[in-house]
PDB file of C-alpha atoms and ligand atoms in Angstrom:
ATOM      1  CA  UNK S   1     -22.806  -9.791   7.550  1.00 44.00           C
ATOM      2  CA  UNK S   2     -26.233 -11.137   6.633  1.00 44.00           C
ATOM      3  CA  UNK S   3     -26.910  -8.569   3.873  1.00 50.00           C
ATOM      4  CA  UNK S   4     -26.089 -10.502   0.691  1.00 46.00           C
ATOM      5  CA  UNK S   5     -24.998  -7.326  -1.140  1.00 50.00           C
ATOM      6  CA  UNK S   6     -22.059  -7.124   1.263  1.00 58.00           C
ATOM      7  CA  UNK S   7     -20.822 -10.544   0.255  1.00 68.00           C
ATOM      8  CA  UNK S   8     -20.814  -9.984  -3.498  1.00 87.00           C
ATOM      9  CA  UNK S   9     -17.254  -9.471  -4.632  1.00 93.00           C
ATOM     10  CA  UNK S  10     -16.979  -6.861  -7.351  1.00 98.00           C
ATOM     11  CA  UNK S  11     -14.302  -7.205  -9.965  1.00 98.00           C
ATOM     12  CA  UNK S  12     -11.334  -4.881 -10.223  1.00 98.00           C
ATOM     13  CA  UNK S  13      -8.959  -4.416 -13.137  1.00 98.00           C
ATOM     14  CA  UNK S  14      -5.593  -2.992 -12.100  1.00 99.00           C
ATOM     15  CA  UNK S  15      -3.371  -1.232 -14.625  1.00 98.00           C
ATOM     16  CA  UNK S  16       0.343  -1.072 -13.882  1.00 98.00           C
ATOM     17  CA  UNK S  17       3.577  -0.047 -15.583  1.00 98.00           C
ATOM     18  CA  UNK S  18       6.208  -0.827 -12.942  1.00 98.00           C
ATOM     19  CA  UNK S  19       6.875  -1.778  -9.355  1.00 98.00           C
ATOM     20  CA  UNK S  20       3.288  -2.635  -8.485  1.00 98.00           C
ATOM     21  CA  UNK S  21       3.376  -1.922  -4.754  1.00 98.00           C
ATOM     22  CA  UNK S  22      -0.057  -0.261  -4.782  1.00 98.00           C
ATOM     23  CA  UNK S  23      -1.427  -3.207  -6.748  1.00 98.00           C
ATOM     24  CA  UNK S  24       0.005  -5.492  -4.084  1.00 98.00           C
ATOM     25  CA  UNK S  25      -1.506  -3.364  -1.347  1.00 98.00           C
ATOM     26  CA  UNK S  26      -4.951  -3.849  -2.929  1.00 98.00           C
ATOM     27  CA  UNK S  27      -4.360  -7.600  -3.213  1.00 98.00           C
ATOM     28  CA  UNK S  28      -3.222  -7.743   0.419  1.00 98.00           C
ATOM     29  CA  UNK S  29      -6.262  -5.777   1.562  1.00 98.00           C
ATOM     30  CA  UNK S  30      -8.490  -8.284  -0.245  1.00 98.00           C
ATOM     31  CA  UNK S  31      -6.598 -11.231   1.229  1.00 97.00           C
ATOM     32  CA  UNK S  32      -6.870  -9.767   4.731  1.00 98.00           C
ATOM     33  CA  UNK S  33     -10.595  -9.102   4.374  1.00 97.00           C
ATOM     34  CA  UNK S  34     -10.246  -5.305   4.473  1.00 97.00           C
ATOM     35  CA  UNK S  35     -11.459  -4.922   0.897  1.00 98.00           C
ATOM     36  CA  UNK S  36     -14.371  -6.880  -0.474  1.00 97.00           C
ATOM     37  CA  UNK S  37     -13.348  -7.293  -4.119  1.00 98.00           C
ATOM     38  CA  UNK S  38     -11.738  -9.613  -6.609  1.00 98.00           C
ATOM     39  CA  UNK S  39      -8.883  -8.675  -8.925  1.00 98.00           C
ATOM     40  CA  UNK S  40     -10.111 -10.043 -12.248  1.00 98.00           C
ATOM     41  CA  UNK S  41      -7.055  -8.959 -14.175  1.00 98.00           C
ATOM     42  CA  UNK S  42      -3.831  -6.992 -13.916  1.00 98.00           C
ATOM     43  CA  UNK S  43      -2.871  -5.326 -17.164  1.00 98.00           C
ATOM     44  CA  UNK S  44       0.678  -4.124 -17.720  1.00 98.00           C
ATOM     45  CA  UNK S  45       1.815  -1.997 -20.634  1.00 98.00           C
ATOM     46  CA  UNK S  46       5.403  -3.066 -19.954  1.00 98.00           C
ATOM     47  CA  UNK S  47       6.875  -6.539 -20.261  1.00 98.00           C
ATOM     48  CA  UNK S  48       9.485  -5.771 -17.617  1.00 98.00           C
ATOM     49  CA  UNK S  49       7.144  -4.423 -14.934  1.00 98.00           C
ATOM     50  CA  UNK S  50       8.168  -5.838 -11.555  1.00 98.00           C
ATOM     51  CA  UNK S  51       4.500  -6.012 -10.577  1.00 98.00           C
ATOM     52  CA  UNK S  52       3.801  -8.769 -13.125  1.00 98.00           C
ATOM     53  CA  UNK S  53       5.559 -11.418 -11.098  1.00 98.00           C
ATOM     54  CA  UNK S  54       4.082 -10.119  -7.855  1.00 98.00           C
ATOM     55  CA  UNK S  55       0.568 -10.480  -9.274  1.00 98.00           C
ATOM     56  CA  UNK S  56       1.261 -13.920 -10.728  1.00 98.00           C
ATOM     57  CA  UNK S  57       2.631 -15.076  -7.382  1.00 97.00           C
ATOM     58  CA  UNK S  58      -0.737 -14.141  -5.908  1.00 97.00           C
ATOM     59  CA  UNK S  59      -2.494 -16.223  -8.547  1.00 97.00           C
ATOM     60  CA  UNK S  60      -3.881 -13.217 -10.393  1.00 98.00           C
ATOM     61  CA  UNK S  61      -4.233 -13.272 -14.152  1.00 98.00           C
ATOM     62  CA  UNK S  62      -1.873 -10.825 -15.852  1.00 98.00           C
ATOM     63  CA  UNK S  63      -2.223  -9.578 -19.413  1.00 98.00           C
ATOM     64  CA  UNK S  64       0.674  -7.708 -20.976  1.00 98.00           C
ATOM     65  CA  UNK S  65      -0.331  -5.247 -23.669  1.00 98.00           C
ATOM     66  CA  UNK S  66       2.599  -3.203 -24.900  1.00 98.00           C
ATOM     67  CA  UNK S  67       2.031  -0.212 -27.128  1.00 98.00           C
ATOM     68  CA  UNK S  68       4.862  -1.071 -29.491  1.00 97.00           C
ATOM     69  CA  UNK S  69       3.818  -0.530 -33.074  1.00 98.00           C
ATOM     70  CA  UNK S  70       0.304   0.524 -32.072  1.00 98.00           C
ATOM     71  CA  UNK S  71      -1.428   3.887 -32.116  1.00 98.00           C
ATOM     72  CA  UNK S  72      -2.792   5.102 -28.768  1.00 98.00           C
ATOM     73  CA  UNK S  73      -6.263   4.227 -30.014  1.00 98.00           C
ATOM     74  CA  UNK S  74      -5.288   0.675 -30.999  1.00 98.00           C
ATOM     75  CA  UNK S  75      -3.453   0.108 -27.726  1.00 98.00           C
ATOM     76  CA  UNK S  76      -6.345   1.336 -25.606  1.00 98.00           C
ATOM     77  CA  UNK S  77      -8.833  -0.709 -27.645  1.00 98.00           C
ATOM     78  CA  UNK S  78      -7.000  -3.898 -26.659  1.00 98.00           C
ATOM     79  CA  UNK S  79      -7.040  -2.878 -23.013  1.00 98.00           C
ATOM     80  CA  UNK S  80     -10.735  -1.981 -23.118  1.00 98.00           C
ATOM     81  CA  UNK S  81     -11.530  -5.374 -24.657  1.00 98.00           C
ATOM     82  CA  UNK S  82      -9.731  -7.192 -21.833  1.00 98.00           C
ATOM     83  CA  UNK S  83     -11.604  -5.165 -19.240  1.00 98.00           C
ATOM     84  CA  UNK S  84     -15.012  -5.547 -20.872  1.00 97.00           C
ATOM     85  CA  UNK S  85     -14.572  -9.305 -21.013  1.00 97.00           C
ATOM     86  CA  UNK S  86     -14.468  -9.508 -17.234  1.00 96.00           C
ATOM     87  CA  UNK S  87     -17.450  -7.635 -15.809  1.00 96.00           C
ATOM     88  CA  UNK S  88     -15.217  -5.104 -14.093  1.00 98.00           C
ATOM     89  CA  UNK S  89     -16.787  -2.705 -11.597  1.00 98.00           C
ATOM     90  CA  UNK S  90     -13.755  -0.483 -11.129  1.00 98.00           C
ATOM     91  CA  UNK S  91     -10.462   0.146 -12.919  1.00 98.00           C
ATOM     92  CA  UNK S  92      -7.598   1.028 -10.590  1.00 99.00           C
ATOM     93  CA  UNK S  93      -4.553   2.763 -12.031  1.00 98.00           C
ATOM     94  CA  UNK S  94      -1.574   1.811  -9.908  1.00 98.00           C
ATOM     95  CA  UNK S  95       1.530   3.432 -11.295  1.00 98.00           C
ATOM     96  CA  UNK S  96       0.175   3.215 -14.841  1.00 98.00           C
ATOM     97  CA  UNK S  97       2.302   5.689 -16.735  1.00 96.00           C
ATOM     98  CA  UNK S  98       0.054   6.536 -19.695  1.00 97.00           C
ATOM     99  CA  UNK S  99      -2.525   9.261 -19.837  1.00 96.00           C
ATOM    100  CA  UNK S 100      -5.885   7.762 -20.768  1.00 97.00           C
ATOM    101  CA  UNK S 101      -7.667   9.207 -23.795  1.00 97.00           C
ATOM    102  CA  UNK S 102     -11.023  10.928 -23.660  1.00 97.00           C
ATOM    103  CA  UNK S 103     -12.636   7.868 -25.283  1.00 97.00           C
ATOM    104  CA  UNK S 104     -11.186   5.483 -22.725  1.00 98.00           C
ATOM    105  CA  UNK S 105     -12.395   7.625 -19.836  1.00 98.00           C
ATOM    106  CA  UNK S 106     -15.826   7.961 -21.445  1.00 97.00           C
ATOM    107  CA  UNK S 107     -16.102   4.178 -21.814  1.00 97.00           C
ATOM    108  CA  UNK S 108     -16.007   3.803 -18.001  1.00 98.00           C
ATOM    109  CA  UNK S 109     -17.719   6.854 -16.485  1.00 95.00           C
ATOM    110  CA  UNK S 110     -16.715   7.322 -12.839  1.00 96.00           C
ATOM    111  CA  UNK S 111     -15.306   3.823 -12.848  1.00 98.00           C
ATOM    112  CA  UNK S 112     -11.595   4.644 -13.043  1.00 98.00           C
ATOM    113  CA  UNK S 113      -9.527   5.690 -10.031  1.00 98.00           C
ATOM    114  CA  UNK S 114      -5.893   6.652  -9.591  1.00 98.00           C
ATOM    115  CA  UNK S 115      -3.435   7.139  -6.738  1.00 98.00           C
ATOM    116  CA  UNK S 116      -1.021  10.062  -6.862  1.00 98.00           C
ATOM    117  CA  UNK S 117       1.869  10.802  -4.457  1.00 98.00           C
ATOM    118  CA  UNK S 118       0.990  14.406  -3.564  1.00 98.00           C
ATOM    119  CA  UNK S 119      -1.856  16.398  -2.105  1.00 98.00           C
ATOM    120  CA  UNK S 120      -3.542  17.331  -5.364  1.00 98.00           C
ATOM    121  CA  UNK S 121      -4.016  19.795  -6.928  1.00 98.00           C
ATOM    122  CA  UNK S 122      -0.427  20.468  -5.824  1.00 98.00           C
ATOM    123  CA  UNK S 123       2.274  18.766  -7.853  1.00 98.00           C
ATOM    124  CA  UNK S 124       0.462  16.763 -10.521  1.00 98.00           C
ATOM    125  CA  UNK S 125       2.359  14.741 -13.110  1.00 97.00           C
ATOM    126  CA  UNK S 126       5.737  13.103 -12.735  1.00 96.00           C
ATOM    127  CA  UNK S 127       8.164  13.253  -9.775  1.00 98.00           C
ATOM    128  CA  UNK S 128       5.536  14.695  -7.436  1.00 98.00           C
ATOM    129  CA  UNK S 129       7.669  14.055  -4.351  1.00 98.00           C
ATOM    130  CA  UNK S 130      10.636  15.930  -5.874  1.00 98.00           C
ATOM    131  CA  UNK S 131       8.341  18.785  -6.855  1.00 98.00           C
ATOM    132  CA  UNK S 132       7.076  18.970  -3.265  1.00 98.00           C
ATOM    133  CA  UNK S 133      10.601  19.062  -1.820  1.00 98.00           C
ATOM    134  CA  UNK S 134      11.762  21.668  -4.294  1.00 98.00           C
ATOM    135  CA  UNK S 135       8.760  23.847  -3.545  1.00 98.00           C
ATOM    136  CA  UNK S 136       9.483  23.635   0.171  1.00 98.00           C
ATOM    137  CA  UNK S 137       6.104  22.461   1.441  1.00 98.00           C
ATOM    138  CA  UNK S 138       5.896  21.363   5.084  1.00 98.00           C
ATOM    139  CA  UNK S 139       3.339  18.639   4.502  1.00 98.00           C
ATOM    140  CA  UNK S 140       2.661  16.395   1.550  1.00 98.00           C
ATOM    141  CA  UNK S 141       0.834  13.118   1.099  1.00 98.00           C
ATOM    142  CA  UNK S 142      -1.219  11.178  -1.389  1.00 99.00           C
ATOM    143  CA  UNK S 143      -4.497  11.502  -3.221  1.00 98.00           C
ATOM    144  CA  UNK S 144      -6.944   8.951  -4.595  1.00 98.00           C
ATOM    145  CA  UNK S 145      -9.145  10.498  -7.261  1.00 98.00           C
ATOM    146  CA  UNK S 146     -11.538   9.610 -10.035  1.00 98.00           C
ATOM    147  CA  UNK S 147      -9.855   9.798 -13.412  1.00 98.00           C
ATOM    148  CA  UNK S 148     -11.019  12.352 -15.938  1.00 96.00           C
ATOM    149  CA  UNK S 149      -9.384  13.410 -19.185  1.00 93.00           C
ATOM    150  CA  UNK S 150      -6.747  15.564 -17.495  1.00 94.00           C
ATOM    151  CA  UNK S 151      -3.517  14.650 -15.780  1.00 96.00           C
ATOM    152  CA  UNK S 152      -4.330  14.036 -12.085  1.00 97.00           C
ATOM    153  CA  UNK S 153      -7.287  16.425 -12.224  1.00 97.00           C
ATOM    154  CA  UNK S 154     -10.363  14.286 -11.398  1.00 97.00           C
ATOM    155  CA  UNK S 155     -12.597  14.621  -8.307  1.00 98.00           C
ATOM    156  CA  UNK S 156     -10.809  13.717  -5.088  1.00 98.00           C
ATOM    157  CA  UNK S 157     -12.018  10.699  -3.101  1.00 98.00           C
ATOM    158  CA  UNK S 158      -9.516  10.527  -0.238  1.00 98.00           C
ATOM    159  CA  UNK S 159      -6.236  12.144   0.813  1.00 98.00           C
ATOM    160  CA  UNK S 160      -3.664  11.362   3.500  1.00 98.00           C
ATOM    161  CA  UNK S 161      -1.121  13.811   4.843  1.00 98.00           C
ATOM    162  CA  UNK S 162       2.495  13.190   5.854  1.00 98.00           C
ATOM    163  CA  UNK S 163       5.025  15.639   7.297  1.00 98.00           C
ATOM    164  CA  UNK S 164       8.006  16.830   5.252  1.00 98.00           C
ATOM    165  CA  UNK S 165      11.178  16.986   7.351  1.00 98.00           C
ATOM    166  CA  UNK S 166      14.150  19.284   6.836  1.00 97.00           C
ATOM    167  CA  UNK S 167      16.524  16.428   6.150  1.00 98.00           C
ATOM    168  CA  UNK S 168      14.163  14.630   3.744  1.00 98.00           C
ATOM    169  CA  UNK S 169      15.452  13.413   0.416  1.00 98.00           C
ATOM    170  CA  UNK S 170      13.252  12.397  -2.474  1.00 98.00           C
ATOM    171  CA  UNK S 171      13.710   8.786  -1.318  1.00 98.00           C
ATOM    172  CA  UNK S 172      12.774   9.307   2.340  1.00 98.00           C
ATOM    173  CA  UNK S 173       9.750  11.443   1.495  1.00 98.00           C
ATOM    174  CA  UNK S 174       8.631   8.992  -1.203  1.00 98.00           C
ATOM    175  CA  UNK S 175       8.852   6.092   1.256  1.00 98.00           C
ATOM    176  CA  UNK S 176       6.801   7.956   3.876  1.00 98.00           C
ATOM    177  CA  UNK S 177       4.149   8.838   1.296  1.00 98.00           C
ATOM    178  CA  UNK S 178       4.124   5.315  -0.172  1.00 98.00           C
ATOM    179  CA  UNK S 179       3.226   3.803   3.181  1.00 98.00           C
ATOM    180  CA  UNK S 180       0.178   6.070   3.274  1.00 98.00           C
ATOM    181  CA  UNK S 181      -0.634   5.339  -0.363  1.00 98.00           C
ATOM    182  CA  UNK S 182      -1.032   1.651   0.361  1.00 98.00           C
ATOM    183  CA  UNK S 183      -3.523   2.179   3.184  1.00 98.00           C
ATOM    184  CA  UNK S 184      -5.359   5.034   1.493  1.00 98.00           C
ATOM    185  CA  UNK S 185      -5.852   3.294  -1.844  1.00 98.00           C
ATOM    186  CA  UNK S 186      -7.482   0.205  -0.356  1.00 98.00           C
ATOM    187  CA  UNK S 187      -9.759   2.357   1.788  1.00 98.00           C
ATOM    188  CA  UNK S 188     -10.800   4.586  -1.127  1.00 98.00           C
ATOM    189  CA  UNK S 189     -11.441   1.651  -3.459  1.00 98.00           C
ATOM    190  CA  UNK S 190     -13.636   0.106  -0.764  1.00 97.00           C
ATOM    191  CA  UNK S 191     -15.614   3.345  -0.456  1.00 97.00           C
ATOM    192  CA  UNK S 192     -16.219   3.507  -4.204  1.00 98.00           C
ATOM    193  CA  UNK S 193     -17.241  -0.153  -4.406  1.00 97.00           C
ATOM    194  CA  UNK S 194     -19.589   0.282  -1.459  1.00 96.00           C
ATOM    195  CA  UNK S 195     -21.328   3.055  -3.375  1.00 94.00           C
ATOM    196  CA  UNK S 196     -20.732   5.668  -0.708  1.00 92.00           C
ATOM    197  CA  UNK S 197     -19.081   8.151  -3.080  1.00 94.00           C
ATOM    198  CA  UNK S 198     -21.291  10.542  -4.964  1.00 94.00           C
ATOM    199  CA  UNK S 199     -19.743  13.015  -7.369  1.00 95.00           C
ATOM    200  CA  UNK S 200     -21.196  16.459  -6.994  1.00 94.00           C
ATOM    201  CA  UNK S 201     -19.353  18.765  -9.384  1.00 93.00           C
ATOM    202  CA  UNK S 202     -15.745  18.618  -8.248  1.00 95.00           C
ATOM    203  CA  UNK S 203     -16.666  17.284  -4.847  1.00 96.00           C
ATOM    204  CA  UNK S 204     -16.996  13.673  -3.861  1.00 97.00           C
ATOM    205  CA  UNK S 205     -19.529  13.494  -1.058  1.00 95.00           C
ATOM    206  CA  UNK S 206     -21.002  10.675   0.997  1.00 88.00           C
ATOM    207  CA  UNK S 207     -24.036   9.142  -0.576  1.00 83.00           C
ATOM    208  CA  UNK S 208     -26.703   7.704   1.680  1.00 69.00           C
ATOM    209  CA  UNK S 209     -27.119   4.086   0.660  1.00 60.00           C
TER     210      UNK S 209
HETATM  211  C1  GRF L   1       3.045   5.560  -6.770  1.00 90.33           C
HETATM  212  O1  GRF L   1       3.780   6.521  -6.055  1.00 90.33           O
HETATM  213  C2  GRF L   1       1.751   6.124  -7.264  1.00 90.33           C
HETATM  214  O2  GRF L   1       1.225   7.083  -6.418  1.00 90.33           O
HETATM  215  C3  GRF L   1       2.163   6.770  -8.566  1.00 90.33           C
HETATM  216  O3  GRF L   1       3.127   5.903  -9.118  1.00 90.33           O
HETATM  217  C4  GRF L   1       3.756   5.173  -8.066  1.00 90.33           C
HETATM  218  C5  GRF L   1       3.550   3.731  -8.399  1.00 90.33           C
HETATM  219  O4  GRF L   1       4.176   2.885  -7.482  1.00 90.33           O
HETATM  220  N1  GRF L   1       1.021   6.983  -9.434  1.00 90.33           N
HETATM  221  P1  GRF L   1       3.810   1.351  -7.452  1.00 90.33           P
HETATM  222  O5  GRF L   1       4.045   0.828  -8.876  1.00 90.33           O
HETATM  223  O6  GRF L   1       2.378   1.231  -7.047  1.00 90.33           O
HETATM  224  O7  GRF L   1       4.755   0.752  -6.477  1.00 90.33           O
END
């Protein structure tokens, strides 16, 4: 593309706590040219997160910041410092298991996104796939949303739907949703970076750019 703005790679910071498959999906999308971005840093709040090695194998810088012995404020301050050092356009939570404080969210207005394994506002919080099965819904899916001060409550950017089958277990439903998560997250992050998402109250609408 001749437009130079399309070739500028904006920096992402990805926050993880565990497996890191959504992080990897973003890295793969970048590698395959589906997402025009650069992962400037992966930050893990757990030393034993499986995603650490996955990121390092891709040549991405990983910073481990555990919360041990720190207040929430102190812990978040360290994370914010790492992010601010790197000219980050967007922070992607990818299985990051801590709720961000009001101050953290305020420091990056509309620049934090999260992926959640349900069709929000249904089944926020932990074990969303189990909640969906127990409730008996016939479809579920995943949601990418901007992060606000609540738990999985921010404006919705993109959702994908999957069927729920009668013989589903938490594992089979989770796997079906996860496949959609990987595609949906990369697409949504691309939309935000391209500036096509405008927040209008609770609604995220297409901005003309
Ligand atoms: C995903 O299901 C994501 O939606 C949720 O936590 C899980 C993280 O998985 N927020 P992974 O670490 O990305 O593999």
